[in-house]
CSV table of C-alpha atoms in Angstrom, one decimal:
chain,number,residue,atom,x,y,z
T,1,UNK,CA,0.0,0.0,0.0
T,2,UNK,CA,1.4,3.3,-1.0
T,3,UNK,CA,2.5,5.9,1.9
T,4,UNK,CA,-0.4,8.2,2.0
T,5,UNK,CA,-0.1,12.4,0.6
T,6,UNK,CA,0.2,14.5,3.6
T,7,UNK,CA,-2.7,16.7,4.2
T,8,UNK,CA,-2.9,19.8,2.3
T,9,UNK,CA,-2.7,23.9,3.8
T,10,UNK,CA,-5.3,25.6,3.0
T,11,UNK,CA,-2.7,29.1,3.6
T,12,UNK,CA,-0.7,27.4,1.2
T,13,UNK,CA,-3.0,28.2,-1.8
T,14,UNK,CA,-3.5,32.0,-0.5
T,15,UNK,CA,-6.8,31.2,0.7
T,16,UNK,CA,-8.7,30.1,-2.2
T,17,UNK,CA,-10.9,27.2,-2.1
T,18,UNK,CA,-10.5,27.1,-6.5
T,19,UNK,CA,-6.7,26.2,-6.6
T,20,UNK,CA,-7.4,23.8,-4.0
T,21,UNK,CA,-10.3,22.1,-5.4
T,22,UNK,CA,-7.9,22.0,-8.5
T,23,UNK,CA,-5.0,20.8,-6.5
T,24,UNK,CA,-7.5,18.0,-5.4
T,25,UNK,CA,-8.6,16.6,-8.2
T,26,UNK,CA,-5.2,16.8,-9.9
T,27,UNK,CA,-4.4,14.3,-6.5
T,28,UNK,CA,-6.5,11.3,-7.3
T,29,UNK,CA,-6.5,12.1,-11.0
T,30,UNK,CA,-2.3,11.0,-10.3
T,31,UNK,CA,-3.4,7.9,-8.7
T,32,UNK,CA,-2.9,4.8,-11.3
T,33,UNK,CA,-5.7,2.5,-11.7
T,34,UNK,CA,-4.3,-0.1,-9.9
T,35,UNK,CA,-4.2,2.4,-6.7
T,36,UNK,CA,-7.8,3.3,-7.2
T,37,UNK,CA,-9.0,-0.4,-7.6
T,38,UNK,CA,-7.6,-1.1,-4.2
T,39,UNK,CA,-8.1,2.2,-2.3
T,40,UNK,CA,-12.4,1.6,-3.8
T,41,UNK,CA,-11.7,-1.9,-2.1
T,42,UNK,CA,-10.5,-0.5,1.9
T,43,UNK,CA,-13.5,1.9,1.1
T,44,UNK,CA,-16.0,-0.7,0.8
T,45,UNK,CA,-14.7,-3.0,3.7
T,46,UNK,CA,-15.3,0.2,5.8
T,47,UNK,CA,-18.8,1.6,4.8
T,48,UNK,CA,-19.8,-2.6,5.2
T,49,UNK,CA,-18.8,-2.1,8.6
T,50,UNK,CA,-20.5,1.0,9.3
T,51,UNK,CA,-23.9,1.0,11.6
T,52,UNK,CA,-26.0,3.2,9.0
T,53,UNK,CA,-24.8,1.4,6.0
T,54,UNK,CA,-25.4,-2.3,7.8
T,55,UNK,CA,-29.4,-0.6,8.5
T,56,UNK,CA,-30.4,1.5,5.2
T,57,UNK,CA,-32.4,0.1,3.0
T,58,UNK,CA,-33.4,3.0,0.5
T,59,UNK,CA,-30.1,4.2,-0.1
T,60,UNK,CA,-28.0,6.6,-2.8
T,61,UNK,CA,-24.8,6.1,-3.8
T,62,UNK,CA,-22.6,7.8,-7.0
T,63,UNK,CA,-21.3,6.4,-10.3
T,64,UNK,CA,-17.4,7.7,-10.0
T,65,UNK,CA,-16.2,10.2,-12.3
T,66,UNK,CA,-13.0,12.4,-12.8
T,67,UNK,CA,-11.1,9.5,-10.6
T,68,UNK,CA,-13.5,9.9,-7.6
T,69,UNK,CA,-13.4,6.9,-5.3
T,70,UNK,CA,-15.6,4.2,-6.2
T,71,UNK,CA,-18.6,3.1,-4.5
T,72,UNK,CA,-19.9,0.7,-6.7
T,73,UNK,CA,-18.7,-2.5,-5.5
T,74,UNK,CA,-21.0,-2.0,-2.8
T,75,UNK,CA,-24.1,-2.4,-4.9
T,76,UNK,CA,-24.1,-6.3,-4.7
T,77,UNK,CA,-23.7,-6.2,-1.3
T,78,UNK,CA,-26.5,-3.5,-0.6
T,79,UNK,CA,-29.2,-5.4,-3.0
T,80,UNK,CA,-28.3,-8.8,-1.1
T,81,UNK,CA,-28.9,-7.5,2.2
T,82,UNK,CA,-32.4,-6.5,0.6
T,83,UNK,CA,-31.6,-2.5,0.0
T,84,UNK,CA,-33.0,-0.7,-3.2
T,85,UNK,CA,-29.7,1.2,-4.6
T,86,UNK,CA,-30.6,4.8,-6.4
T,87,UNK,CA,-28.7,7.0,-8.3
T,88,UNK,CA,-28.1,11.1,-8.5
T,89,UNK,CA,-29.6,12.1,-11.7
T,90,UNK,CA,-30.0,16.4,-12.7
T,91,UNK,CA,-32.9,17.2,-12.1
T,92,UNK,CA,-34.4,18.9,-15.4
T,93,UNK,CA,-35.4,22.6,-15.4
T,94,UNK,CA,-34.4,22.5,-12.1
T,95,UNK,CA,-31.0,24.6,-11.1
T,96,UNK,CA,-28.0,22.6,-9.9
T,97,UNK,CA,-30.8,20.0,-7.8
T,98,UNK,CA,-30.7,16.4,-7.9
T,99,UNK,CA,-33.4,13.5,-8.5
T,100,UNK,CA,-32.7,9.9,-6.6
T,101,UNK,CA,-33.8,8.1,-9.7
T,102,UNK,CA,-33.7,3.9,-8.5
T,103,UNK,CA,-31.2,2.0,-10.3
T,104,UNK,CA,-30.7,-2.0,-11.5
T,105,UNK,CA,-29.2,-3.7,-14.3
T,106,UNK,CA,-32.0,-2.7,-16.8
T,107,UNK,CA,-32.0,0.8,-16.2
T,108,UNK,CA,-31.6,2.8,-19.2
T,109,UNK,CA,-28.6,4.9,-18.9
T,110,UNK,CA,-27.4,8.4,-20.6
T,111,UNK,CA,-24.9,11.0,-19.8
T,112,UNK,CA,-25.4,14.1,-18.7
T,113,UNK,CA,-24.2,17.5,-19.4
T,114,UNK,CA,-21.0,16.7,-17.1
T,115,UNK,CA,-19.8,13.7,-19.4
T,116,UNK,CA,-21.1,11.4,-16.2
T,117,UNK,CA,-23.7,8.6,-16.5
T,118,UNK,CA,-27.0,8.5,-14.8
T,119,UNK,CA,-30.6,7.2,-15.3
T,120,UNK,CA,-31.9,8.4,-18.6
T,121,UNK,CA,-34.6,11.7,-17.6
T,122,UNK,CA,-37.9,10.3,-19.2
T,123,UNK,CA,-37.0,6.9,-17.1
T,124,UNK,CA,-36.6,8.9,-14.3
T,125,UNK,CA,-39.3,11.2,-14.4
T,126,UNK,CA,-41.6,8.4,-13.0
T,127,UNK,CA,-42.4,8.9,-9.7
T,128,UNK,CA,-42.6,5.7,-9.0
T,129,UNK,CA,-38.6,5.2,-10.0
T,130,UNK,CA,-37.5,7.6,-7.8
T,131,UNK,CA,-37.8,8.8,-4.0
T,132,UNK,CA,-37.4,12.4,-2.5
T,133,UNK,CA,-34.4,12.7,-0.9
T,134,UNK,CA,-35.9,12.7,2.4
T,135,UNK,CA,-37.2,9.3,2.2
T,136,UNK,CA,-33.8,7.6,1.4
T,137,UNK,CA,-32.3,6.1,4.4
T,138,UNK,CA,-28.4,7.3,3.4
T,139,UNK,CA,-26.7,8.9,0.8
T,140,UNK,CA,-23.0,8.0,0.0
T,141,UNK,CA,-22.0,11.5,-1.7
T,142,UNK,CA,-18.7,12.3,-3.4
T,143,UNK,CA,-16.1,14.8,-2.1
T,144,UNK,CA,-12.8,16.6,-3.7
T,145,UNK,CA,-11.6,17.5,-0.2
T,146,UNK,CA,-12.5,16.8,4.2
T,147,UNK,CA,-10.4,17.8,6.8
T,148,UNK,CA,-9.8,15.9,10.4
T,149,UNK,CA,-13.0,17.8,11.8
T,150,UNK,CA,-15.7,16.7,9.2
T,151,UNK,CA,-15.6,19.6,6.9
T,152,UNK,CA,-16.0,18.6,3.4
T,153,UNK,CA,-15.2,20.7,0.1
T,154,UNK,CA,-17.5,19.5,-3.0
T,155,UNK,CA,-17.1,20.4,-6.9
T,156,UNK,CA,-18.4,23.8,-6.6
T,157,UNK,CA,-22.0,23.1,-8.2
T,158,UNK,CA,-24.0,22.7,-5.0
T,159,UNK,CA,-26.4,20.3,-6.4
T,160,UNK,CA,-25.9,18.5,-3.4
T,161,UNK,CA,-26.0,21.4,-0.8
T,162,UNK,CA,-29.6,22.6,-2.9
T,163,UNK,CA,-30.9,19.2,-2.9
T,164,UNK,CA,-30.4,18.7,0.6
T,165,UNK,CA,-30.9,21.6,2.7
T,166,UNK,CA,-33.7,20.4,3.7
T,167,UNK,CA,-31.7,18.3,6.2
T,168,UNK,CA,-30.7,21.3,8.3
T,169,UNK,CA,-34.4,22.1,9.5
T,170,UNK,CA,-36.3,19.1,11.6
T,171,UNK,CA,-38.2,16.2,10.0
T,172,UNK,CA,-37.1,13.2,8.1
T,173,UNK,CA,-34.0,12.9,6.5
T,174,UNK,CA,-31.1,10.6,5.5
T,175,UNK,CA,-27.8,10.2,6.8
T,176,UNK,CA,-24.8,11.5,4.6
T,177,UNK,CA,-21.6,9.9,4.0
T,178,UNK,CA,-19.0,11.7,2.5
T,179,UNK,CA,-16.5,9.8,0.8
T,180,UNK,CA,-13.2,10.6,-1.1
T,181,UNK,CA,-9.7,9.3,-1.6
T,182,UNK,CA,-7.4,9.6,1.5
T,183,UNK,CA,-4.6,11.9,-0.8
T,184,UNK,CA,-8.1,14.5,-0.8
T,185,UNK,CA,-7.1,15.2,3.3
T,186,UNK,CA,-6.7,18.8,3.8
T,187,UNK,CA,-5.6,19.9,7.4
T,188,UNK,CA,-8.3,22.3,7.9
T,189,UNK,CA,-11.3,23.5,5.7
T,190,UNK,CA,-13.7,27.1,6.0
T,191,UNK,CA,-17.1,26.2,6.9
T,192,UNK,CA,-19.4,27.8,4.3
T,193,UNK,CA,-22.9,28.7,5.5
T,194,UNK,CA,-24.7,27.1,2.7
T,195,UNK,CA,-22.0,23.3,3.3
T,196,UNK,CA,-24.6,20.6,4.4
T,197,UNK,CA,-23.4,19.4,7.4
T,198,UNK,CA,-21.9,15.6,7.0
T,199,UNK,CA,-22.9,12.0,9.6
T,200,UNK,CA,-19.7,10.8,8.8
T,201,UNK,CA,-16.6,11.2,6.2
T,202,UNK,CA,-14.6,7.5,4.3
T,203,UNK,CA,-11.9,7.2,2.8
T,204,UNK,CA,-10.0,4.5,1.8
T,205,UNK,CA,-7.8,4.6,5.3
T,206,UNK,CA,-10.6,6.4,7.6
T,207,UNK,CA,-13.8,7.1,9.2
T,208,UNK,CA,-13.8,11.0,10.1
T,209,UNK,CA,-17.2,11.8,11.9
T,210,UNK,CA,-17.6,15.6,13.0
């Protein structure tokens, strides 16, 4: 196992979060495939060990793009354990929100604006394929950075921070997993008023919760 990247300064990129997020994603993109086979592997083995992930059974995971950790190999395990697995998809004539469209082997797929694959929109315009966020049990959302106290840096589009801000007033809602590669550590991260707070942070050599 390679020696993990120590964790990044935020100082060190005169305070902005763009050359970091940059930095970031130029981190994992340097990983070889071999390293993000095995590193998607440790991740797995920890979210299987993880309370909330044992008990959801409605639950949203990712589709890895732009060398994001890989959740996927968790889908076998999740639809064994009887859990219905659903997937991000952008929501139409909506800004920067999010459907959770559910997902199996028939589902018919496209790719969105971004380059990444997702549930094709007229499949998941169906309410009957899809569930409001507040009704899935956990969502496993991907990162670019996350720091030793929970704080967690995403791609800059806030389709997750729209989609979910429901979370921060009370009523139902699902628990969120952040997860990311452990080279995407940063010492310490800003808390933006509008950043969704996370349950709980994986990598590939951690479990982080705030």
């Amino acid at each position: 196992m390679t020696t993990p990247a120590a964790p990044l300064l935020l100082e060190s990129f005169d305070g902005s979060r763009q050359a970091l997020r940059r930095e970031l994603r130029r981190r994992r993109r340097a990983l070889t495939p071999e390293q993000r086979q095995a590193a998607s592997q440790r991740l797995c083995r920890r979210l299987r060990r993880l309370p909330e992930v044992q008990r959801a059974r409605r639950v949203a995971l990712y589709l890895p793009n732009d060398a994001e950790i890989d959740p996927t190999p968790l889908i076998g395990w999740l639809r064994r354990r009887g859990a219905r697995v659903h997937l991000p998809v952008l929501r139409p004539l909506s800004r920067n929100r999010l459907w959770f469209v559910h997902y199996h082997p028939d589902t018919p797929m496209a790719t969105n604006r971004y380059g990444i694959p997702e549930p094709e929109t007229r499949h998941g315009a169906h309410r009957a394929r899809r569930l409001p966020a507040w009704a899935l049990d956990l969502i496993l959302l991907p990162l670019v950075g996350f720091d030793e106290e929970g704080q967690r840096m995403g791609m800059g589009g806030g389709f997750y921070d729209r989609s979910l801000a429901f979370t921060r007033r009370p009523g139902p809602r699902p628990r969120l997993i952040g997860l990311a590669h452990e080279c995407q550590r940063v010492a310490s991260l800003p808390v933006e008023p509008w950043d969704v707070p996370l349950d709980a942070i994986v990598s590939d050599a951690r479990v982080v919760r705030p």
